[in-house]
């Protein structure tokens, strides 16, 4: 219990030394506080949810193909599991740090509760730049970390999924490593230890596109409510990996034109619209948009100031701060990334009448389809893609409508409404189950 009563100042003392200012956990805490200010919730719920249950840091050596032995730092944070196994992404990125995982695992708890999934929140990653390593080294790093995690993950305990810098291949290696660590009779039963696997290895059709597709359902519901015609609308996307590219490709089929795009190597504008399929293919081959022969290169500032209808941050957290919010010229920000907007930016956008479709709602299609994959693994089933898409659409539209209705009822924005729904669900379960012993 002592751990739960730590104040923010106390926890700051234990923060990873590298990110003292832009600490993402501060944003997660402040958002939680805002939600508690507007909804009548038990104070003990806040105490329970204010810190993750478990925080694991593992240093593990890997023998690389060069023969060199390198030490890596990996994280797995398990925020809450009152609703079901911990669930959340697993990232390879040079900037991964403990409080980022803490914040993201917290958001996963809200996201799963909002979507009424039998999962809690988890998040993790390994701190390194995957672009600097060859495929064989990536496999060695993945397998060594999975082995080091051991029984800290499992299909009924903690179920990782792809995130930045990881993909179906990484998930296949994680599943294979884990299944070789259990008794031979149990190998088939543990396929659901990770989701986002390739379809041949027990993944579900439709998982790769799921976050982008879910985001589009959410945006379409918003557009319908606002009487806004998506056909002919313009779009800017920051980050053109899995989520950004699928979002742009699906929206292009609805007549939305991608006029600005960027990634970690730079930004481009094209008033007549990019072909998102060609961009995605270029990105797949070159692993970035650098050198793309189309559009005009612009600065990051020009990118954020580009006039468009829909702005999708699909890269990193904390990309929209007051400076970016002041220059954004769009009607709606759809948060594909987790925690892309800080509180100051949010209030600037509100004053500019720019709506925000919040991360825990807008990007929840990924975990929804991960849930479908987990169910299929448990039942040894394989669903048809049309079935997956129809179920995803139903859930996303229903969740959007619930959040929108709650926002109207509370007279607050969609983020606070989404938090209110998630927290009320968690409160109901805690009030019935209690804490034992
Ligand atoms: P990805 O690795 O496939 O793509 C990330 C993209 O962001 C790349 O284009 C990269 O170049 C770009 N990027 C990285 N750093 C950047 C920077 N500093 N400035 C500009 N661009 C930068 O990752 P993804 O799976 O598409 O995830 C994107 C975001 O969506 C992440 O924040 C992730 O947490 C979130 N998300 C992903 C999923 C999922 O299912 N993959 C689900 C929910 C949320």
XYZ file of C-alpha atoms and ligand atoms in Angstrom:
481
model
C 0.000 0.000 0.000
C 2.908 2.329 0.635
C 3.683 2.270 -3.063
C 0.176 3.434 -3.889
C 0.399 6.447 -1.655
C 3.488 7.907 -3.345
C 2.901 11.481 -4.393
C 3.731 12.719 -7.859
C 6.821 14.420 -6.450
C 7.987 11.137 -4.945
C 7.471 9.278 -8.163
C 9.347 11.979 -10.058
C 12.389 11.121 -7.975
C 12.330 7.633 -9.428
C 11.760 8.811 -12.993
C 14.163 7.755 -15.638
C 16.931 10.314 -15.618
C 16.826 10.886 -19.369
C 13.362 12.450 -19.662
C 12.778 14.716 -16.675
C 10.875 17.443 -18.510
C 8.765 15.739 -21.144
C 7.651 13.042 -18.795
C 4.654 11.283 -20.302
C 3.464 9.923 -16.984
C 2.798 13.509 -15.849
C 0.317 13.838 -18.723
C -1.393 10.555 -17.827
C -1.637 11.680 -14.189
C -3.009 15.108 -15.086
C -5.631 13.596 -17.397
C -6.708 11.197 -14.660
C -6.996 14.095 -12.223
C -9.154 16.029 -14.710
C -11.477 13.042 -15.013
C -11.738 12.724 -11.246
C -12.645 16.411 -11.083
C -15.734 15.899 -13.226
C -17.055 12.451 -12.341
C -18.166 11.372 -8.881
C -15.737 8.554 -8.248
C -14.435 6.971 -5.106
C -11.104 8.525 -4.041
C -9.743 5.046 -3.284
C -10.161 4.165 -6.975
C -7.728 6.933 -7.827
C -5.304 5.655 -5.196
C -5.459 2.160 -6.665
C -5.097 3.295 -10.274
C -2.520 6.033 -9.750
C 0.462 3.675 -10.131
C 0.955 0.479 -12.144
C 0.847 -2.826 -10.294
C 4.173 -4.066 -11.625
C 7.161 -2.384 -13.274
C 9.796 -4.647 -14.693
C 13.196 -3.530 -16.026
C 15.462 -6.182 -17.487
C 19.033 -5.818 -18.710
C 19.822 -8.666 -21.034
C 22.951 -9.459 -23.088
C 22.665 -10.449 -26.741
C 25.370 -12.021 -28.872
C 25.036 -10.129 -32.170
C 25.896 -11.464 -35.633
C 29.096 -9.395 -35.499
C 30.201 -11.561 -32.567
C 29.934 -8.607 -30.185
C 27.941 -8.992 -26.966
C 25.696 -5.991 -26.307
C 23.602 -5.267 -23.234
C 20.010 -4.139 -23.866
C 17.469 -2.560 -21.549
C 13.882 -3.820 -21.731
C 10.719 -2.798 -19.925
C 7.329 -4.265 -19.207
C 4.855 -2.336 -17.107
C 1.593 -3.926 -15.945
C -0.844 -1.267 -14.854
C -4.040 -3.040 -13.883
C -5.695 -6.446 -14.402
C -9.031 -6.246 -12.596
C -10.868 -6.775 -15.915
C -8.551 -9.433 -17.356
C -4.951 -10.095 -18.441
C -2.644 -7.102 -18.918
C -2.650 -6.120 -22.592
C -0.594 -3.620 -24.516
C 1.994 -2.830 -27.119
C 5.623 -3.673 -27.199
C 7.931 -1.111 -28.762
C 11.477 -1.067 -30.174
C 12.709 2.511 -30.006
C 15.802 4.321 -28.805
C 13.739 6.646 -26.582
C 11.743 4.001 -24.663
C 11.833 4.856 -20.941
C 10.097 3.667 -17.811
C 7.588 6.481 -17.397
C 6.559 6.285 -21.037
C 5.662 2.623 -20.442
C 3.894 3.583 -17.218
C 1.798 6.214 -18.992
C 0.986 3.966 -21.938
C 0.050 1.031 -19.707
C -2.272 3.366 -17.788
C -3.936 4.488 -21.034
C -4.328 0.828 -22.028
C -6.307 0.193 -18.842
C -8.731 3.003 -19.777
C -8.830 1.891 -23.421
C -9.750 -1.726 -22.605
C -12.334 -0.623 -20.030
C -13.836 1.844 -22.513
C -14.142 -0.888 -25.143
C -15.533 -3.317 -22.546
C -12.757 -5.821 -23.246
C -11.714 -8.457 -20.695
C -8.222 -6.968 -20.508
C -6.218 -4.616 -18.336
C -3.369 -2.302 -19.274
C 0.237 -3.159 -20.050
C 3.061 -1.702 -22.118
C 6.704 -2.410 -22.771
C 9.630 -2.173 -25.068
C 13.340 -2.355 -25.614
C 15.458 0.762 -25.756
C 17.336 0.642 -29.062
C 16.976 1.781 -32.663
C 15.843 -1.230 -34.736
C 16.930 0.492 -37.970
C 20.570 0.015 -36.879
C 20.313 -3.788 -36.679
C 19.978 -6.513 -39.280
C 17.091 -9.011 -39.317
C 19.045 -11.763 -37.607
C 20.078 -9.451 -34.802
C 16.458 -8.293 -34.389
C 15.457 -11.939 -34.001
C 18.169 -12.531 -31.405
C 17.159 -9.411 -29.430
C 13.483 -10.391 -29.545
C 14.081 -13.974 -28.481
C 16.489 -13.046 -25.685
C 14.058 -10.486 -24.282
C 11.114 -12.892 -24.482
C 13.173 -15.495 -22.662
C 14.176 -12.950 -20.032
C 10.522 -11.962 -19.527
C 9.725 -15.629 -18.887
C 6.494 -16.130 -16.987
C 5.963 -12.371 -16.663
C 3.961 -12.709 -19.887
C 1.404 -15.371 -20.803
C -1.964 -15.741 -22.586
C -3.884 -15.420 -19.329
C -1.499 -13.036 -17.620
C 0.045 -10.425 -19.932
C -0.392 -10.329 -23.703
C 1.933 -7.988 -25.695
C 1.155 -6.718 -29.215
C 2.996 -4.756 -31.922
C 3.698 -1.056 -31.516
C 6.286 1.354 -32.901
C 9.249 -0.482 -34.376
C 7.688 -3.936 -33.963
C 5.479 -5.951 -36.316
C 3.991 -9.382 -37.005
C 7.434 -10.928 -37.505
C 8.572 -9.775 -34.048
C 5.332 -11.162 -32.552
C 5.873 -14.509 -34.349
C 9.351 -14.773 -32.800
C 7.993 -13.857 -29.362
C 5.247 -16.491 -29.603
C 7.665 -19.124 -30.871
C 10.197 -18.408 -28.106
C 7.543 -18.433 -25.399
C 5.949 -21.638 -26.679
C 9.361 -23.328 -26.526
C 9.635 -22.401 -22.849
C 6.494 -24.266 -21.760
C 5.846 -27.987 -21.460
C 5.535 -29.647 -24.875
C 1.871 -30.520 -24.228
C 1.094 -26.812 -23.702
C 2.741 -25.417 -26.834
C -0.454 -25.087 -28.857
C -2.385 -23.627 -25.952
C -0.098 -20.616 -25.545
C -0.328 -19.120 -29.045
C -2.323 -16.261 -27.543
C 0.696 -15.077 -25.522
C 1.006 -12.231 -28.043
C -1.373 -10.782 -30.622
C -0.561 -9.167 -33.938
C 1.088 -12.351 -35.204
C 1.121 -13.216 -38.904
C -2.017 -15.053 -39.997
C -0.101 -18.279 -40.733
C 1.286 -18.271 -37.187
C -2.092 -17.815 -35.503
C -2.742 -14.149 -36.136
C -6.077 -12.844 -37.321
C -6.837 -11.417 -40.724
C -7.390 -7.695 -40.358
C -5.079 -7.064 -37.367
C -2.449 -5.123 -39.295
C -4.971 -2.613 -40.643
C -7.119 -2.639 -37.485
C -5.904 0.512 -35.742
C -6.194 2.595 -38.929
C -9.551 1.070 -39.830
C -10.923 1.619 -36.333
C -9.734 5.210 -36.467
C -11.606 5.726 -39.732
C -14.838 4.346 -38.204
C -14.436 6.759 -35.342
C -13.804 9.667 -37.715
C -16.773 8.664 -39.894
C -19.053 8.641 -36.843
C -17.805 12.104 -35.911
C -18.330 13.317 -39.499
C -21.866 11.940 -39.577
C -22.688 13.630 -36.297
C -21.252 16.950 -37.509
C -22.806 16.686 -40.952
C -19.333 16.850 -42.415
C -18.743 15.272 -45.812
C -15.545 13.212 -45.828
C -15.553 12.881 -49.629
C -13.381 15.729 -50.862
C -11.867 16.413 -47.415
C -8.122 16.918 -46.951
C -5.813 15.042 -44.614
C -2.373 15.481 -43.033
C -0.661 12.514 -41.374
C 2.396 12.599 -39.132
C 4.045 9.168 -39.126
C 3.560 6.825 -42.061
C 4.097 3.418 -40.479
C 1.410 0.847 -39.839
C -1.290 3.137 -38.453
C -0.618 6.265 -40.506
C -0.422 4.423 -43.827
C -3.530 2.278 -43.298
C -5.494 5.319 -42.181
C -4.481 7.266 -45.303
C -5.145 4.321 -47.638
C -8.609 3.572 -46.222
C -9.553 7.255 -46.225
C -8.369 7.659 -49.831
C -11.012 5.104 -50.856
C -13.591 7.404 -49.275
C -12.399 10.375 -51.302
C -10.115 11.959 -48.697
C -6.979 13.544 -50.141
C -3.628 13.233 -48.347
C -2.083 16.701 -48.757
C 0.732 16.552 -46.200
C 2.749 13.732 -44.685
C 5.897 13.265 -42.658
C 8.001 10.853 -40.676
C 11.185 10.907 -38.589
C 13.204 11.875 -41.679
C 11.152 14.841 -42.909
C 7.894 16.320 -44.167
C 6.240 16.779 -47.578
C 3.270 18.655 -48.978
C 1.274 17.954 -52.162
C -1.818 20.154 -52.671
C -3.216 17.770 -55.323
C -2.793 14.836 -52.982
C -0.274 11.985 -52.566
C -1.011 8.447 -53.622
C -0.919 6.760 -50.179
C -0.425 3.308 -51.723
C 2.733 4.435 -53.520
C 3.937 6.152 -50.354
C 3.329 2.993 -48.308
C 5.186 0.870 -50.844
C 8.103 3.341 -50.871
C 8.140 3.315 -47.062
C 8.106 -0.487 -46.972
C 11.162 -0.692 -49.237
C 13.162 2.248 -47.844
C 11.930 2.079 -44.216
C 11.266 5.852 -44.351
C 9.852 8.531 -46.657
C 13.263 10.101 -47.208
C 13.862 10.788 -50.890
C 10.255 10.154 -51.932
C 9.958 11.507 -55.488
C 6.685 13.405 -55.135
C 5.399 16.456 -53.384
C 7.597 19.245 -52.004
C 9.791 18.980 -48.922
C 8.705 21.326 -46.123
C 9.762 22.043 -42.540
C 8.076 20.469 -39.519
C 6.559 23.860 -38.726
C 5.134 24.220 -42.248
C 3.722 20.712 -41.943
C 1.788 21.551 -38.779
C 0.573 24.817 -40.341
C -0.717 23.132 -43.512
C -4.415 23.828 -44.004
C -6.398 20.589 -43.972
C -9.633 19.169 -42.583
C -8.276 16.164 -40.714
C -4.965 16.004 -38.846
C -3.755 12.578 -37.731
C -0.731 12.358 -35.409
C 0.393 8.745 -35.963
C 3.996 8.921 -34.814
C 5.175 9.647 -31.283
C 3.673 10.980 -28.105
C 3.702 14.721 -27.189
C 3.949 15.925 -30.781
C 1.187 18.531 -30.389
C 2.199 21.045 -27.751
C 1.214 24.710 -27.507
C 3.482 25.733 -30.401
C 1.955 23.166 -32.768
C -1.609 23.737 -31.489
C -1.305 27.429 -32.264
C -0.454 26.804 -35.910
C -2.682 23.792 -36.620
C -5.304 24.720 -39.215
C -7.767 21.827 -39.311
C -11.258 20.848 -38.155
C -10.423 17.703 -36.239
C -7.381 15.998 -34.710
C -7.700 12.221 -34.651
C -5.199 10.783 -32.180
C -3.660 7.654 -33.671
C -0.590 7.886 -31.437
C -0.975 7.546 -27.694
C -0.681 10.806 -25.792
C 0.177 13.006 -28.789
C -1.471 16.133 -27.332
C -0.501 17.797 -24.059
C -2.994 19.631 -21.846
C -1.984 23.126 -22.891
C -2.325 22.217 -26.558
C -5.691 20.627 -25.859
C -7.088 23.808 -24.385
C -5.694 25.870 -27.301
C -7.366 23.519 -29.787
C -10.623 23.727 -27.863
C -10.532 27.516 -28.066
C -9.918 27.240 -31.812
C -12.970 24.937 -32.088
C -10.847 22.053 -33.296
C -12.311 18.757 -32.102
C -10.068 16.016 -30.736
C -10.975 12.354 -31.125
C -8.983 11.045 -28.160
C -6.400 8.265 -28.357
C -8.122 5.803 -26.008
C -11.121 5.853 -28.335
C -9.658 6.660 -31.767
C -6.808 4.128 -31.787
C -8.619 1.380 -29.872
C -9.339 -0.651 -33.034
C -5.935 -2.288 -32.589
C -6.690 -3.773 -29.200
C -10.235 -4.672 -30.258
C -8.920 -6.854 -33.090
C -6.154 -8.148 -30.808
C -8.993 -9.351 -28.587
C -10.527 -11.125 -31.606
C -7.157 -12.791 -32.270
C -6.845 -13.867 -28.633
C -10.358 -15.353 -28.767
C -9.586 -17.218 -31.993
C -6.405 -18.659 -30.414
C -8.328 -19.791 -27.348
C -10.975 -21.498 -29.493
C -8.601 -22.741 -32.230
C -10.683 -20.814 -34.739
C -9.845 -18.715 -37.753
C -12.305 -15.991 -38.615
C -12.954 -14.537 -42.003
C -11.720 -10.982 -42.637
C -15.249 -9.770 -43.383
C -16.328 -11.069 -39.976
C -13.420 -9.274 -38.236
C -14.140 -6.028 -40.069
C -17.872 -6.135 -39.323
C -17.288 -6.773 -35.605
C -14.695 -4.009 -35.443
C -17.008 -1.536 -37.156
C -19.858 -2.349 -34.770
C -17.710 -1.851 -31.688
C -16.056 1.363 -32.894
C -19.346 3.002 -33.858
C -21.002 1.920 -30.635
C -18.095 3.197 -28.518
C -18.020 6.506 -30.380
C -21.749 6.975 -29.806
C -21.446 6.160 -26.103
C -18.590 8.621 -25.686
C -20.346 11.334 -27.660
C -23.537 10.896 -25.634
C -21.569 11.021 -22.398
C -19.790 14.186 -23.538
C -23.129 15.862 -24.194
C -24.455 14.693 -20.826
C -21.393 15.980 -18.943
C -20.933 19.077 -21.088
C -17.257 18.085 -21.492
C -14.951 17.063 -24.314
C -14.697 13.562 -25.793
C -11.521 12.703 -23.875
C -13.079 13.391 -20.510
C -16.226 11.550 -21.543
C -14.178 8.502 -22.587
C -12.293 8.612 -19.271
C -15.568 8.901 -17.377
C -17.011 5.768 -19.030
C -13.829 3.758 -18.469
C -13.427 4.834 -14.841
C -17.070 4.226 -13.977
C -16.756 0.679 -15.338
C -13.630 0.061 -13.283
C -15.237 1.560 -10.196
C -18.240 -0.742 -10.491
C -15.999 -3.807 -10.616
C -13.827 -2.633 -7.706
C -16.873 -1.768 -5.606
C -18.273 -5.285 -6.103
C -15.018 -7.229 -5.793
C -13.210 -5.106 -3.221
C -9.565 -5.595 -2.346
C -8.566 -8.839 -0.724
C -6.989 -9.665 1.667
P 5.386 2.337 -36.886
O 6.700 2.026 -36.286
O 4.835 1.393 -37.884
O 5.417 3.804 -37.533
C 5.815 4.921 -36.815
C 5.933 6.096 -37.769
O 6.233 7.278 -37.002
C 7.046 5.943 -38.794
O 6.639 6.465 -40.040
C 8.165 6.814 -38.210
O 9.050 7.319 -39.193
C 7.361 7.940 -37.588
N 8.098 8.677 -36.546
C 8.821 8.174 -35.538
N 9.378 9.166 -34.821
C 8.981 10.313 -35.394
C 9.216 11.682 -35.126
N 9.985 12.044 -34.092
N 8.651 12.603 -35.933
C 7.875 12.245 -36.968
N 7.614 10.969 -37.281
C 8.168 10.009 -36.509
O 4.375 2.498 -35.653
P 2.793 2.327 -35.628
O 2.483 0.948 -35.203
O 2.217 2.872 -36.879
O 2.413 3.268 -34.406
C 2.280 4.680 -34.575
C 1.665 5.256 -33.312
O 0.376 4.663 -33.106
C 2.460 4.978 -32.043
O 2.408 6.101 -31.210
C 1.724 3.810 -31.411
O 1.871 3.773 -30.007
C 0.300 4.124 -31.803
N -0.572 2.947 -31.818
C -0.265 1.877 -32.597
C -1.120 0.777 -32.615
C -0.861 -0.400 -33.497
O -1.733 -1.269 -33.606
N 0.277 -0.475 -34.182
C -2.271 0.768 -31.806
C -2.566 1.897 -31.024
C -1.706 2.977 -31.051
